[in-house]
C-alpha positions as a Python dict, from the first residue, in 0.01 Angstrom:
ca = {
    (1, 'M'): (0, 0, 0),
    (2, 'S'): (-147, 204, -56),
    (3, 'C'): (-221, 182, 66),
    (4, 'A'): (-933, 507, -333),
    (5, 'G'): (-801, 240, -60),
    (6, 'A'): (-1028, 297, 236),
    (7, 'A'): (-1313, 464, 49),
    (8, 'A'): (-1485, 137, -34),
    (9, 'A'): (-1534, 57, 332),
    (10, 'P'): (-1556, 383, 525),
    (11, 'C'): (-1753, 233, 813),
    (12, 'L'): (-1575, -99, 860),
    (13, 'W'): (-1469, -25, 1213),
    (14, 'R'): (-1762, 183, 1338),
    (15, 'L'): (-1903, 66, 1669),
    (16, 'R'): (-2229, -121, 1661),
    (17, 'P'): (-2524, 65, 1811),
    (18, 'G'): (-2541, -50, 2168),
    (19, 'A'): (-2188, -188, 2177),
    (20, 'R'): (-2038, -158, 2522),
    (21, 'R'): (-1744, 65, 2594),
    (22, 'S'): (-1675, 44, 2965),
    (23, 'L'): (-1440, 326, 3062),
    (24, 'S'): (-1520, 346, 3431),
    (25, 'A'): (-1261, 409, 3697),
    (26, 'Y'): (-1345, 77, 3858),
    (27, 'G'): (-1122, -117, 3621),
    (28, 'K'): (-1397, -294, 3430),
    (29, 'R'): (-1291, -473, 3115),
    (30, 'I'): (-1335, -265, 2799),
    (31, 'I'): (-1536, -450, 2538),
    (32, 'V'): (-1555, -313, 2186),
    (33, 'R'): (-1735, -503, 1911),
    (34, 'F'): (-1697, -402, 1551),
    (35, 'R'): (-1981, -365, 1306),
    (36, 'S'): (-2082, -689, 1127),
    (37, 'S'): (-1778, -866, 1267),
    (38, 'G'): (-1699, -1109, 1549),
    (39, 'M'): (-1383, -913, 1634),
    (40, 'T'): (-1346, -766, 1980),
    (41, 'L'): (-1039, -645, 2161),
    (42, 'D'): (-1071, -951, 2382),
    (43, 'N'): (-1123, -1233, 2136),
    (44, 'I'): (-873, -1152, 1861),
    (45, 'N'): (-530, -1307, 1842),
    (46, 'R'): (-349, -995, 1959),
    (47, 'A'): (-3, -1117, 1856),
    (48, 'V'): (-119, -1178, 1499),
    (49, 'V'): (-326, -862, 1464),
    (50, 'D'): (-58, -643, 1623),
    (51, 'R'): (208, -777, 1388),
    (52, 'I'): (-11, -739, 1079),
    (53, 'I'): (-121, -384, 1151),
    (54, 'R'): (224, -269, 1265),
    (55, 'V'): (408, -396, 958),
    (56, 'D'): (137, -286, 715),
    (57, 'H'): (135, 64, 861),
    (58, 'A'): (514, 75, 827),
    (59, 'G'): (497, -57, 472),
    (60, 'E'): (240, 197, 362),
    (61, 'Y'): (438, 473, 529),
    (62, 'G'): (750, 361, 345),
    (63, 'A'): (558, 350, 16),
    (64, 'N'): (439, 706, 72),
    (65, 'R'): (796, 819, 125),
    (66, 'I'): (909, 638, -191),
    (67, 'Y'): (646, 813, -400),
    (68, 'A'): (732, 1145, -234),
    (69, 'G'): (1093, 1096, -344),
    (70, 'Q'): (987, 1008, -696),
    (71, 'M'): (763, 1313, -720),
    (72, 'A'): (1044, 1538, -597),
    (73, 'V'): (1246, 1436, -902),
    (74, 'L'): (983, 1356, -1166),
    (75, 'G'): (678, 1548, -1048),
    (76, 'R'): (694, 1800, -1333),
    (77, 'T'): (761, 1547, -1607),
    (78, 'S'): (509, 1361, -1821),
    (79, 'V'): (504, 1069, -1578),
    (80, 'G'): (429, 1292, -1279),
    (81, 'P'): (50, 1245, -1292),
    (82, 'V'): (93, 867, -1307),
    (83, 'I'): (309, 867, -995),
    (84, 'Q'): (74, 1109, -820),
    (85, 'K'): (-226, 883, -882),
    (86, 'M'): (-47, 586, -725),
    (87, 'W'): (72, 803, -437),
    (88, 'D'): (-283, 920, -367),
    (89, 'Q'): (-392, 559, -322),
    (90, 'E'): (-97, 495, -91),
    (91, 'K'): (-206, 792, 118),
    (92, 'D'): (-548, 630, 161),
    (93, 'H'): (-383, 301, 258),
    (94, 'L'): (-170, 473, 521),
    (95, 'K'): (-471, 660, 659),
    (96, 'K'): (-665, 336, 704),
    (97, 'F'): (-382, 155, 882),
    (98, 'S'): (-326, 460, 1102),
    (99, 'E'): (-691, 435, 1205),
    (100, 'L'): (-659, 62, 1271),
    (101, 'M'): (-356, 123, 1492),
    (102, 'V'): (-573, 340, 1715),
    (103, 'T'): (-868, 102, 1705),
    (104, 'F'): (-661, -200, 1804),
    (105, 'R'): (-411, -11, 2021),
    (106, 'V'): (-111, -117, 1818),
    (107, 'R'): (216, 70, 1861),
    (108, 'P'): (409, 172, 1548),
    (109, 'T'): (745, 21, 1470),
    (110, 'V'): (1039, 200, 1630),
    (111, 'L'): (1199, 206, 1285),
    (112, 'M'): (967, 474, 1145),
    (113, 'P'): (1243, 741, 1134),
    (114, 'F'): (1460, 507, 926),
    (115, 'W'): (1179, 426, 681),
    (116, 'N'): (1115, 799, 650),
    (117, 'V'): (1467, 867, 528),
    (118, 'L'): (1533, 542, 341),
    (119, 'G'): (1198, 545, 162),
    (120, 'F'): (1247, 896, 28),
    (121, 'A'): (1607, 819, -69),
    (122, 'L'): (1501, 505, -257),
    (123, 'G'): (1228, 691, -443),
    (124, 'A'): (1445, 986, -536),
    (125, 'G'): (1749, 773, -614),
    (126, 'T'): (1570, 546, -857),
    (127, 'A'): (1390, 845, -1012),
    (128, 'L'): (1730, 997, -1090),
    (129, 'L'): (1778, 700, -1324),
    (130, 'G'): (1481, 834, -1518),
    (131, 'K'): (1120, 732, -1555),
    (132, 'E'): (1225, 372, -1612),
    (133, 'G'): (1420, 359, -1286),
    (134, 'A'): (1128, 496, -1086),
    (135, 'M'): (891, 245, -1244),
    (136, 'A'): (1135, -40, -1181),
    (137, 'C'): (1132, 58, -814),
    (138, 'T'): (751, 60, -818),
    (139, 'V'): (737, -287, -974),
    (140, 'A'): (983, -430, -722),
    (141, 'V'): (819, -277, -415),
    (142, 'E'): (458, -340, -512),
    (143, 'E'): (530, -701, -606),
    (144, 'S'): (689, -754, -265),
    (145, 'I'): (397, -592, -86),
    (146, 'A'): (137, -792, -279),
    (147, 'H'): (320, -1115, -187),
    (148, 'H'): (334, -1001, 175),
    (149, 'Y'): (-39, -923, 178),
    (150, 'N'): (-114, -1267, 33),
    (151, 'N'): (76, -1425, 322),
    (152, 'Q'): (-132, -1224, 568),
    (153, 'I'): (-455, -1326, 396),
    (154, 'R'): (-359, -1691, 425),
    (155, 'K'): (-275, -1646, 793),
    (156, 'L'): (-607, -1479, 876),
    (157, 'M'): (-799, -1740, 676),
    (158, 'E'): (-631, -2011, 883),
    (159, 'E'): (-713, -1827, 1205),
    (160, 'D'): (-1082, -1751, 1149),
    (161, 'P'): (-1209, -1607, 818),
    (162, 'E'): (-1544, -1499, 966),
    (163, 'K'): (-1398, -1323, 1267),
    (164, 'Y'): (-1138, -1138, 1058),
    (165, 'E'): (-1369, -1078, 760),
    (166, 'E'): (-1343, -698, 765),
    (167, 'L'): (-966, -692, 811),
    (168, 'L'): (-940, -941, 526),
    (169, 'Q'): (-1150, -711, 305),
    (170, 'V'): (-914, -421, 372),
    (171, 'I'): (-601, -624, 300),
    (172, 'K'): (-745, -781, -15),
    (173, 'K'): (-849, -444, -154),
    (174, 'F'): (-509, -290, -86),
    (175, 'R'): (-336, -598, -231),
    (176, 'D'): (-530, -556, -553),
    (177, 'E'): (-436, -188, -574),
    (178, 'E'): (-70, -270, -518),
    (179, 'L'): (-91, -512, -810),
    (180, 'E'): (-241, -234, -1021),
    (181, 'H'): (61, -19, -936),
    (182, 'H'): (289, -308, -1030),
    (183, 'D'): (120, -336, -1369),
    (184, 'T'): (137, 40, -1418),
    (185, 'G'): (511, 24, -1366),
    (186, 'L'): (549, -242, -1630),
    (187, 'E'): (331, -45, -1871),
    (188, 'H'): (561, 255, -1826),
    (189, 'D'): (883, 80, -1925),
    (190, 'A'): (1012, -45, -1590),
    (191, 'E'): (1196, -328, -1763),
    (192, 'L'): (1398, -77, -1965),
    (193, 'A'): (1566, 57, -1652),
    (194, 'P'): (1946, 14, -1632),
    (195, 'A'): (2028, -329, -1487),
    (196, 'Y'): (1658, -392, -1426),
    (197, 'A'): (1694, -747, -1295),
    (198, 'V'): (1970, -651, -1051),
    (199, 'L'): (1789, -337, -936),
    (200, 'K'): (1466, -528, -877),
    (201, 'S'): (1642, -803, -682),
    (202, 'V'): (1825, -557, -457),
    (203, 'I'): (1510, -358, -381),
    (204, 'Q'): (1309, -671, -305),
    (205, 'A'): (1582, -801, -73),
    (206, 'G'): (1558, -471, 112),
    (207, 'C'): (1181, -506, 131),
    (208, 'K'): (1212, -849, 292),
    (209, 'V'): (1445, -710, 557),
    (210, 'A'): (1215, -413, 620),
    (211, 'I'): (912, -640, 660),
    (212, 'Y'): (1095, -874, 897),
    (213, 'L'): (1218, -592, 1120),
    (214, 'S'): (894, -391, 1119),
    (215, 'E'): (691, -693, 1231),
    (216, 'R'): (913, -739, 1534),
    (217, 'L'): (1045, -399, 1642),
}
């Protein structure tokens, strides 16, 4: 969340030399094989991969909007550089999932306009509570995303860990960076936010709804 994120694996999805890409007008099947992976557009579980990429793209987009809202309020304060660093990683995460959407021909969720507005409003609204409010939001969101990524990792491991090795690498890396953001929030007084426990619970409930809807719509 992320989605820094994609930099560690810039060539994960590059075509193998000699991989076939049949684009003829005769309706031949298109076969694309990804570098050092058993994944092709024909042998993956499309329902699983579509759902994972769609919801992760939506989640990283929402995270970017949250940090944009926080920076609009706190960008010129002492905590601005801390928020900017986390936002820069989220930009990398979003870029990677945008690329994967093209690679695997996954459509975005129809709820993108809502996440655009709601994400910015959540970021700005919690930032208006002060640095502690913004960091409480970060802790709540990043904890939810890390849990969500762990669920996806378990699912792909059950499916075929060798076939989905490269996708697993991406998700694991982004999961670890989300946990770093979570810890950064705690280090910057998230727990001192007004009604921290209530605020965290409400935000995480919203995250669960957003994940559920973005996987399906």
